[in-house]
XYZ file of N, CA and C in Angstrom:
654
model
N -25.153 14.102 -2.812
C -25.719 13.194 -1.812
C -25.019 11.840 -1.908
N -24.724 11.218 -0.764
C -24.098 9.892 -0.816
C -25.078 8.852 -1.331
N -24.594 7.984 -2.210
C -25.431 6.928 -2.763
C -25.342 5.670 -1.898
N -26.296 4.785 -2.106
C -26.225 3.478 -1.462
C -24.952 2.773 -1.916
N -24.445 1.891 -1.094
C -23.218 1.166 -1.423
C -23.529 -0.237 -1.901
N -22.546 -0.839 -2.525
C -22.668 -2.228 -2.987
C -23.024 -3.145 -1.826
N -22.465 -2.870 -0.653
C -22.724 -3.725 0.511
C -24.210 -3.815 0.838
N -24.953 -2.745 0.577
C -26.369 -2.709 0.931
C -27.249 -3.506 -0.023
N -26.726 -3.877 -1.191
C -27.552 -4.590 -2.174
C -26.971 -5.933 -2.603
N -25.727 -6.216 -2.249
C -25.076 -7.439 -2.726
C -25.663 -8.685 -2.077
N -25.425 -9.814 -2.727
C -25.801 -11.109 -2.180
C -24.624 -11.670 -1.383
N -24.872 -11.984 -0.115
C -23.821 -12.521 0.743
C -24.464 -13.336 1.862
N -23.914 -14.497 2.240
C -22.721 -15.130 1.664
C -22.955 -15.566 0.228
N -21.867 -15.781 -0.474
C -21.945 -16.058 -1.900
C -21.643 -17.527 -2.190
N -22.373 -18.087 -3.147
C -22.088 -19.440 -3.629
C -20.829 -19.361 -4.482
N -19.875 -20.224 -4.225
C -18.610 -20.203 -4.953
C -18.185 -21.623 -5.296
N -17.273 -21.742 -6.237
C -16.781 -23.068 -6.626
C -15.269 -23.033 -6.714
N -14.674 -24.225 -6.662
C -13.237 -24.371 -6.830
C -12.931 -24.636 -8.305
N -11.699 -24.461 -8.727
C -11.353 -24.686 -10.133
C -11.689 -26.098 -10.618
N -11.611 -27.075 -9.703
C -11.855 -28.465 -10.095
C -13.321 -28.869 -10.058
N -14.221 -27.964 -9.675
C -15.649 -28.276 -9.634
C -16.137 -28.631 -11.025
N -16.896 -29.731 -11.125
C -17.325 -30.232 -12.422
C -18.525 -29.507 -13.005
N -18.711 -29.694 -14.305
C -19.778 -29.032 -15.054
C -21.139 -29.277 -14.414
N -21.471 -30.527 -14.158
C -22.803 -30.851 -13.654
C -23.033 -30.259 -12.266
N -22.016 -30.267 -11.436
C -22.166 -29.687 -10.097
C -22.436 -28.186 -10.185
N -21.803 -27.521 -11.133
C -22.033 -26.084 -11.312
C -23.479 -25.836 -11.741
N -23.967 -26.625 -12.690
C -25.358 -26.493 -13.129
C -26.309 -26.707 -11.951
N -26.006 -27.699 -11.131
C -26.840 -27.989 -9.957
C -26.880 -26.788 -9.006
N -25.734 -26.156 -8.773
C -25.676 -25.003 -7.870
C -26.464 -23.820 -8.422
N -26.320 -23.556 -9.709
C -27.056 -22.444 -10.309
C -28.563 -22.666 -10.188
N -28.983 -23.911 -10.405
C -30.411 -24.232 -10.321
C -30.912 -24.168 -8.886
N -30.152 -24.744 -7.972
C -30.560 -24.814 -6.569
C -30.689 -23.434 -5.941
N -29.747 -22.547 -6.264
C -29.747 -21.224 -5.633
C -30.360 -20.138 -6.525
N -30.864 -20.532 -7.693
C -31.517 -19.604 -8.617
C -30.613 -18.410 -8.922
N -29.393 -18.710 -9.341
C -28.419 -17.685 -9.699
C -27.942 -17.939 -11.125
N -27.246 -16.962 -11.699
C -26.831 -17.077 -13.091
C -25.318 -17.158 -13.268
N -24.584 -17.141 -12.163
C -23.140 -17.239 -12.259
C -22.518 -17.440 -10.894
N -21.313 -18.018 -10.884
C -20.599 -18.246 -9.621
C -19.129 -17.869 -9.793
N -18.524 -17.312 -8.745
C -17.087 -17.050 -8.810
C -16.298 -18.335 -8.582
N -15.181 -18.416 -9.241
C -14.241 -19.523 -9.031
C -13.120 -18.972 -8.162
N -12.878 -19.616 -7.020
C -11.923 -19.067 -6.055
C -10.821 -20.071 -5.739
N -9.685 -19.528 -5.262
C -8.589 -20.378 -4.809
C -8.853 -20.800 -3.369
N -7.990 -21.611 -2.772
C -8.230 -22.081 -1.393
C -8.361 -20.966 -0.362
N -7.837 -19.776 -0.660
C -7.941 -18.646 0.273
C -9.160 -17.778 0.015
N -9.994 -18.164 -0.967
C -11.200 -17.399 -1.259
C -10.993 -16.239 -2.212
N -9.817 -16.168 -2.838
C -9.554 -15.084 -3.784
C -10.014 -15.479 -5.184
N -10.530 -14.529 -5.956
C -11.150 -14.872 -7.239
C -10.145 -15.258 -8.317
N -10.471 -16.329 -9.021
C -9.685 -16.762 -10.173
C -10.434 -16.495 -11.475
N -11.767 -16.470 -11.382
C -12.589 -16.273 -12.566
C -14.056 -16.370 -12.224
N -14.877 -16.361 -13.265
C -16.323 -16.479 -13.116
C -16.843 -17.495 -14.116
N -17.825 -18.272 -13.682
C -18.543 -19.167 -14.596
C -19.988 -18.721 -14.626
N -20.487 -18.430 -15.812
C -21.867 -17.969 -15.970
C -22.670 -18.981 -16.773
N -23.974 -18.738 -16.837
C -24.831 -19.581 -17.668
C -24.352 -19.572 -19.115
N -23.881 -18.424 -19.589
C -23.398 -18.332 -20.967
C -22.219 -19.266 -21.195
N -21.329 -19.371 -20.203
C -20.188 -20.285 -20.323
C -20.658 -21.728 -20.408
N -21.665 -22.055 -19.613
C -22.191 -23.417 -19.618
C -22.928 -23.724 -20.924
N -23.642 -22.737 -21.433
C -24.409 -22.952 -22.668
C -23.507 -23.198 -23.865
N -22.293 -22.683 -23.832
C -21.373 -22.941 -24.937
C -21.073 -24.422 -25.066
N -21.004 -25.109 -23.921
C -20.780 -26.562 -23.959
C -21.987 -27.270 -24.547
N -23.194 -26.827 -24.151
C -24.411 -27.425 -24.712
C -24.492 -27.168 -26.213
N -24.177 -25.938 -26.640
C -24.273 -25.581 -28.055
C -23.261 -26.320 -28.913
N -22.181 -26.801 -28.283
C -21.140 -27.502 -29.023
C -21.459 -28.973 -29.252
N -22.551 -29.465 -28.656
C -22.910 -30.868 -28.849
C -23.373 -31.123 -30.282
N -23.223 -32.366 -30.724
C -23.624 -32.756 -32.074
C -25.130 -32.626 -32.245
N -25.548 -32.045 -33.357
C -26.970 -31.908 -33.672
C -27.133 -31.930 -35.192
N -27.315 -33.121 -35.769
C -27.408 -33.251 -37.227
C -28.541 -32.422 -37.831
N -29.590 -32.131 -37.049
C -30.732 -31.395 -37.576
C -30.542 -29.890 -37.615
N -29.435 -29.394 -37.044
C -29.216 -27.947 -36.994
C -28.505 -27.459 -38.244
N -28.904 -26.284 -38.728
C -28.270 -25.676 -39.887
C -27.092 -24.785 -39.496
N -26.954 -24.543 -38.186
C -25.881 -23.675 -37.710
C -24.673 -24.495 -37.287
N -23.477 -24.010 -37.569
C -22.282 -24.739 -37.140
C -22.118 -24.678 -35.632
N -21.495 -25.701 -35.083
C -21.265 -25.729 -33.637
C -20.136 -24.766 -33.283
N -20.287 -24.015 -32.164
C -19.193 -23.139 -31.716
C -18.077 -23.968 -31.110
N -16.975 -23.317 -30.864
C -15.864 -24.012 -30.209
C -16.281 -24.397 -28.803
N -16.086 -25.640 -28.431
C -16.505 -26.113 -27.112
C -15.453 -25.775 -26.066
N -15.841 -25.972 -24.821
C -14.901 -25.740 -23.721
C -13.809 -26.790 -23.744
N -12.664 -26.428 -23.200
C -11.596 -27.406 -23.077
C -12.046 -28.528 -22.152
N -11.564 -29.707 -22.416
C -11.914 -30.869 -21.600
C -10.697 -31.291 -20.805
N -10.878 -31.442 -19.503
C -9.769 -31.799 -18.643
C -9.475 -33.291 -18.653
N -8.669 -33.717 -17.685
C -8.298 -35.125 -17.574
C -9.536 -35.976 -17.295
N -9.603 -37.128 -17.917
C -10.723 -38.034 -17.698
C -11.996 -37.589 -18.388
N -11.891 -36.618 -19.299
C -13.079 -36.173 -20.022
C -13.957 -35.215 -19.238
N -13.543 -34.795 -18.044
C -14.347 -33.886 -17.221
C -14.152 -32.445 -17.675
N -15.257 -31.684 -17.678
C -15.209 -30.250 -17.927
C -15.377 -29.567 -16.572
N -14.398 -28.777 -16.179
C -14.397 -28.178 -14.847
C -14.565 -26.660 -14.913
N -14.708 -26.066 -13.736
C -14.819 -24.613 -13.649
C -13.603 -23.931 -14.255
N -12.427 -24.535 -14.068
C -11.201 -23.963 -14.633
C -11.256 -23.937 -16.151
N -11.914 -24.923 -16.751
C -12.046 -24.975 -18.209
C -13.059 -23.970 -18.730
N -14.072 -23.704 -17.934
C -15.199 -22.888 -18.378
C -15.071 -21.407 -18.064
N -14.343 -21.078 -17.007
C -14.419 -19.738 -16.434
C -13.819 -18.657 -17.320
N -14.326 -17.453 -17.114
C -13.706 -16.244 -17.632
C -12.700 -15.789 -16.592
N -11.432 -15.784 -16.952
C -10.379 -15.527 -15.980
C -10.265 -14.037 -15.653
N -9.651 -13.773 -14.518
C -9.379 -12.415 -14.044
C -10.618 -11.522 -14.117
N -11.628 -11.843 -13.325
C -12.860 -11.059 -13.383
C -12.684 -9.649 -12.841
N -13.482 -8.722 -13.370
C -13.546 -7.360 -12.829
C -14.291 -7.442 -11.502
N -13.759 -6.829 -10.471
C -14.337 -6.924 -9.122
C -14.639 -5.545 -8.562
N -15.351 -5.538 -7.440
C -15.646 -4.293 -6.742
C -15.503 -4.513 -5.242
N -15.810 -3.494 -4.463
C -15.681 -3.572 -3.010
C -16.999 -3.183 -2.347
N -17.178 -3.552 -1.076
C -18.457 -3.264 -0.396
C -18.779 -1.782 -0.305
N -17.763 -0.924 -0.176
C -18.027 0.495 0.014
C -18.122 1.283 -1.297
N -18.045 0.596 -2.417
C -18.249 1.239 -3.715
C -19.718 1.630 -3.848
N -19.983 2.808 -4.400
C -21.377 3.227 -4.574
C -22.041 2.408 -5.671
N -23.362 2.317 -5.597
C -24.099 1.574 -6.627
C -23.933 2.249 -7.988
N -23.753 3.553 -7.996
C -23.540 4.276 -9.257
C -22.208 3.876 -9.877
N -21.154 3.849 -9.066
C -19.835 3.466 -9.572
C -19.835 2.019 -10.048
N -20.528 1.147 -9.319
C -20.607 -0.258 -9.727
C -21.358 -0.403 -11.044
N -22.441 0.360 -11.206
C -23.202 0.317 -12.456
C -22.346 0.784 -13.625
N -21.570 1.837 -13.419
C -20.684 2.336 -14.481
C -19.623 1.310 -14.826
N -19.123 0.599 -13.813
C -18.112 -0.433 -14.041
C -18.692 -1.571 -14.878
N -19.907 -2.005 -14.532
C -20.570 -3.050 -15.316
C -20.801 -2.600 -16.750
N -21.267 -1.372 -16.910
C -21.562 -0.846 -18.241
C -20.298 -0.747 -19.084
N -19.226 -0.280 -18.479
C -17.971 -0.091 -19.209
C -17.424 -1.417 -19.729
N -17.585 -2.474 -18.922
C -17.017 -3.772 -19.299
C -18.060 -4.736 -19.868
N -19.313 -4.293 -19.991
C -20.355 -5.159 -20.528
C -20.629 -6.370 -19.656
N -20.670 -6.161 -18.337
C -20.819 -7.273 -17.391
C -22.216 -7.299 -16.793
N -22.603 -8.480 -16.301
C -23.897 -8.643 -15.642
C -23.762 -8.801 -14.136
N -22.552 -9.057 -13.671
C -22.340 -9.278 -12.242
C -20.886 -8.980 -11.889
N -20.656 -8.672 -10.606
C -19.304 -8.390 -10.120
C -19.074 -9.123 -8.805
N -17.947 -9.805 -8.634
C -17.584 -10.293 -7.308
C -17.241 -9.110 -6.410
N -17.593 -9.238 -5.137
C -17.300 -8.190 -4.158
C -16.202 -8.709 -3.236
N -15.123 -7.947 -3.118
C -13.963 -8.405 -2.366
C -13.773 -7.614 -1.079
N -13.278 -8.301 -0.047
C -12.939 -7.611 1.198
C -11.537 -7.026 1.090
N -11.021 -6.480 2.193
C -9.720 -5.824 2.174
C -8.580 -6.787 1.879
N -8.817 -8.078 2.088
C -7.789 -9.080 1.826
C -7.909 -9.660 0.413
N -8.853 -9.136 -0.363
C -9.021 -9.626 -1.732
C -9.806 -10.910 -1.849
N -10.559 -11.261 -0.794
C -11.362 -12.484 -0.806
C -12.801 -12.167 -1.192
N -13.428 -13.096 -1.879
C -14.807 -12.904 -2.319
C -15.751 -13.016 -1.124
N -16.524 -11.951 -0.872
C -17.479 -11.963 0.232
C -18.910 -11.756 -0.245
N -19.078 -11.529 -1.550
C -20.427 -11.315 -2.065
C -20.420 -11.218 -3.572
N -21.625 -11.118 -4.130
C -21.798 -10.898 -5.557
C -22.853 -9.818 -5.722
N -22.660 -8.949 -6.704
C -23.652 -7.930 -7.007
C -23.981 -8.024 -8.492
N -25.270 -8.050 -8.795
C -25.728 -8.191 -10.177
C -26.417 -6.917 -10.640
N -26.755 -6.871 -11.925
C -27.504 -5.730 -12.440
C -28.821 -5.574 -11.677
N -29.483 -6.712 -11.437
C -30.754 -6.661 -10.718
C -30.607 -6.113 -9.317
N -29.488 -6.448 -8.657
C -29.239 -5.926 -7.311
C -29.129 -4.402 -7.342
N -28.390 -3.886 -8.317
C -28.195 -2.439 -8.399
C -29.497 -1.717 -8.705
N -30.364 -2.357 -9.462
C -31.627 -1.714 -9.836
C -32.612 -1.637 -8.677
N -32.306 -2.314 -7.576
C -33.206 -2.260 -6.419
C -33.377 -0.856 -5.865
N -32.391 0.024 -6.114
C -32.508 1.384 -5.587
C -33.727 2.093 -6.182
N -34.184 1.622 -7.358
C -35.350 2.249 -7.983
C -36.659 1.707 -7.419
N -36.563 0.820 -6.431
C -37.755 0.309 -5.757
C -38.001 1.042 -4.434
N -37.210 2.063 -4.154
C -37.439 2.835 -2.927
C -38.823 3.468 -2.976
N -39.474 3.529 -1.838
C -40.810 4.110 -1.775
C -40.754 5.600 -2.062
N -41.803 6.083 -2.729
C -41.863 7.505 -3.080
C -41.752 8.404 -1.853
N -42.401 7.996 -0.754
C -42.375 8.836 0.448
C -40.961 8.934 1.025
N -40.189 7.869 0.860
C -38.807 7.889 1.353
C -37.961 8.815 0.490
N -38.173 8.742 -0.820
C -37.448 9.626 -1.737
C -37.798 11.085 -1.438
N -39.086 11.351 -1.258
C -39.521 12.720 -0.999
C -38.904 13.251 0.293
N -38.902 12.419 1.331
C -38.342 12.862 2.609
C -36.856 13.181 2.473
N -36.144 12.359 1.714
C -34.719 12.623 1.538
C -34.488 13.924 0.776
N -35.307 14.175 -0.242
C -35.162 15.421 -1.001
C -35.428 16.628 -0.111
N -36.495 16.566 0.658
C -36.870 17.701 1.501
C -35.845 17.929 2.614
N -35.460 16.839 3.302
C -34.614 16.978 4.477
C -33.117 16.999 4.161
N -32.694 16.161 3.220
C -31.263 16.012 2.965
C -30.762 16.876 1.813
N -31.656 17.253 0.895
C -31.235 18.080 -0.242
C -31.623 19.528 -0.023
N -32.918 19.798 -0.039
C -33.372 21.193 0.062
C -32.982 21.819 1.394
N -33.009 21.024 2.443
C -32.709 21.555 3.767
C -31.255 21.898 3.980
N -30.393 21.547 3.015
C -28.964 21.787 3.199
C -28.368 22.710 2.145
N -29.210 23.305 1.320
C -28.714 24.244 0.318
C -28.895 25.659 0.855
N -27.792 26.360 1.022
C -27.851 27.730 1.539
C -28.709 28.613 0.630
N -29.636 29.316 1.237
C -30.486 30.227 0.494
C -31.788 29.618 0.044
N -31.935 28.286 0.181
C -33.155 27.604 -0.247
C -33.989 27.241 0.974
N -35.274 27.572 0.920
C -36.179 27.217 2.002
C -37.059 26.047 1.567
N -36.970 24.871 2.224
C -37.812 23.735 1.856
C -39.298 24.076 1.891
N -39.688 25.017 2.744
C -41.095 25.397 2.855
C -41.596 26.105 1.610
N -40.674 26.641 0.796
C -41.042 27.377 -0.404
C -41.070 26.510 -1.661
N -40.703 25.236 -1.514
C -40.618 24.354 -2.681
C -41.535 23.150 -2.503
N -42.371 22.932 -3.492
C -43.229 21.755 -3.493
C -42.517 20.569 -4.127
N -42.630 19.407 -3.494
C -41.968 18.191 -3.993
C -43.017 17.087 -4.136
N -43.251 16.673 -5.366
C -44.153 15.555 -5.630
C -43.341 14.408 -6.213
N -43.589 13.201 -5.716
C -42.869 12.030 -6.209
C -43.875 10.939 -6.550
N -43.811 10.461 -7.780
C -44.707 9.402 -8.234
C -43.901 8.403 -9.056
N -43.758 7.180 -8.539
C -42.987 6.136 -9.217
C -41.559 6.599 -9.522
N -41.010 7.352 -8.581
C -39.636 7.821 -8.742
C -39.496 9.073 -9.580
N -40.603 9.539 -10.169
C -40.570 10.761 -10.980
C -40.851 11.959 -10.074
N -39.925 12.885 -10.033
C -39.998 14.024 -9.118
C -40.421 15.280 -9.881
N -41.381 16.006 -9.313
C -41.794 17.302 -9.851
C -41.530 18.347 -8.775
N -40.736 19.357 -9.118
C -40.415 20.435 -8.197
C -41.152 21.704 -8.610
N -41.789 22.350 -7.658
C -42.483 23.611 -7.915
C -42.173 24.562 -6.769
N -42.629 25.810 -6.894
C -42.366 26.787 -5.845
C -41.302 27.777 -6.261
N -40.665 28.371 -5.281
C -39.762 29.497 -5.552
C -38.398 29.305 -4.908
N -37.361 29.626 -5.685
C -36.004 29.741 -5.142
C -35.576 31.185 -5.341
N -34.778 31.727 -4.434
C -34.497 33.164 -4.473
C -33.618 33.616 -5.627
N -32.678 32.741 -6.075
C -31.725 33.163 -7.102
C -31.670 32.137 -8.239
N -31.545 32.588 -9.492
C -31.499 31.661 -10.635
C -30.362 30.642 -10.559
N -29.216 31.051 -10.007
C -28.084 30.120 -9.989
C -28.330 28.920 -9.081
N -29.347 28.998 -8.205
C -29.643 27.894 -7.297
C -30.451 26.790 -7.980
N -31.105 27.124 -9.086
C -31.977 26.137 -9.753
C -31.202 24.904 -10.215
N -30.115 25.052 -10.992
C -29.388 23.842 -11.411
C -28.800 23.057 -10.251
N -28.466 23.748 -9.181
C -27.953 23.046 -7.997
C -29.037 22.159 -7.400
N -30.238 22.726 -7.245
C -31.368 21.950 -6.713
C -31.670 20.763 -7.607
N -31.737 20.991 -8.919
C -32.092 19.928 -9.856
C -31.053 18.806 -9.846
N -29.779 19.173 -9.894
C -28.725 18.152 -9.943
C -28.669 17.330 -8.667
N -28.856 17.984 -7.528
C -28.828 17.248 -6.270
C -30.038 16.323 -6.145
N -31.179 16.754 -6.629
C -32.367 15.893 -6.601
C -32.177 14.682 -7.513
N -31.553 14.897 -8.673
C -31.311 13.783 -9.594
C -30.341 12.763 -8.999
N -29.517 13.189 -8.050
C -28.519 12.290 -7.467
C -29.078 11.418 -6.357
N -30.336 11.625 -5.980
C -30.943 10.830 -4.913
C -31.274 9.443 -5.446
N -30.882 8.416 -4.712
C -31.164 7.038 -5.135
C -32.663 6.820 -5.298
N -33.031 6.228 -6.426
C -34.427 5.928 -6.688
C -35.123 6.940 -7.575
N -34.483 8.091 -7.798
C -35.082 9.120 -8.656
C -34.911 8.727 -10.115
N -36.026 8.679 -10.840
C -36.016 8.327 -12.254
C -35.857 9.572 -13.120
N -36.570 10.633 -12.762
C -36.488 11.885 -13.512
C -36.879 13.039 -12.598
N -36.491 14.247 -12.988
C -36.843 15.449 -12.237
C -37.419 16.478 -13.210
N -38.638 16.921 -12.945
C -39.285 17.954 -13.753
C -39.215 19.283 -13.022
N -38.723 20.292 -13.721
C -38.486 21.608 -13.137
C -39.668 22.546 -13.399
N -40.396 22.894 -12.339
C -41.447 23.898 -12.414
C -41.191 25.016 -11.394
N -39.930 25.233 -11.140
C -39.528 26.227 -10.153
C -39.621 27.641 -10.718
N -39.775 28.606 -9.825
C -39.810 30.014 -10.200
C -38.667 30.745 -9.497
N -38.143 31.738 -10.172
C -37.142 32.624 -9.559
C -37.534 34.059 -9.880
N -37.635 34.851 -8.873
C -37.976 36.261 -9.081
C -39.299 36.441 -9.791
N -40.238 35.493 -9.548
C -41.556 35.597 -10.146
C -41.676 34.947 -11.495
N -40.560 34.389 -12.070
C -40.616 33.727 -13.386
C -40.466 32.232 -13.212
N -41.080 31.453 -14.105
C -40.980 29.991 -14.084
C -39.794 29.572 -14.933
N -38.948 28.663 -14.411
C -37.810 28.181 -15.177
C -38.267 27.148 -16.178
N -37.374 26.785 -17.092
C -37.722 25.820 -18.136
C -37.917 24.440 -17.543
N -38.775 23.620 -18.187
C -39.030 22.268 -17.722
C -37.922 21.361 -18.188
N -37.430 20.445 -17.281
C -36.351 19.555 -17.648
C -36.441 18.253 -16.919
């Protein structure tokens, strides 16, 4: 089954900063828009890096504190005139994604690189949005009735040899329970795997029967 795309959950238009944007202005933007990071872009809107709350906190943690028992971490580089800018703070060459990437692929990309957010680029390589872990998790907020309808109509209704009328589908908080009968044992894993691929499904419990026998619960 096709998954939701990044475009359907991303934040757009996106708050962005230039390399010369100062530390305080970045903090102001994060606070004003209630976000945790901003892309740093060139004049054409192409990504140069990302500045996150963690990058900003390193500057705070590097301040003098005689009462602390912990050593100060290395502070951000300081530019001309003592200003700390986005260019000094940013993580360069950010991992990016595209609007038509599935939410599953985006989640795997974040997991692989240990990231909390991804810039979303158009065909010209310009930043058009941001997608965060929280954005991707929205698929698990789909209503149970919507999930059930998709399973019945888009999954069961399209598997050769399977009759949706013969299979019971219960959905509660994204947890799916399948019961009823499928004609052949080899169809059971197909039904289960396709149901698990539906956006918003948390788990699938197998109570299906084949040839009068109940399959194992999974």
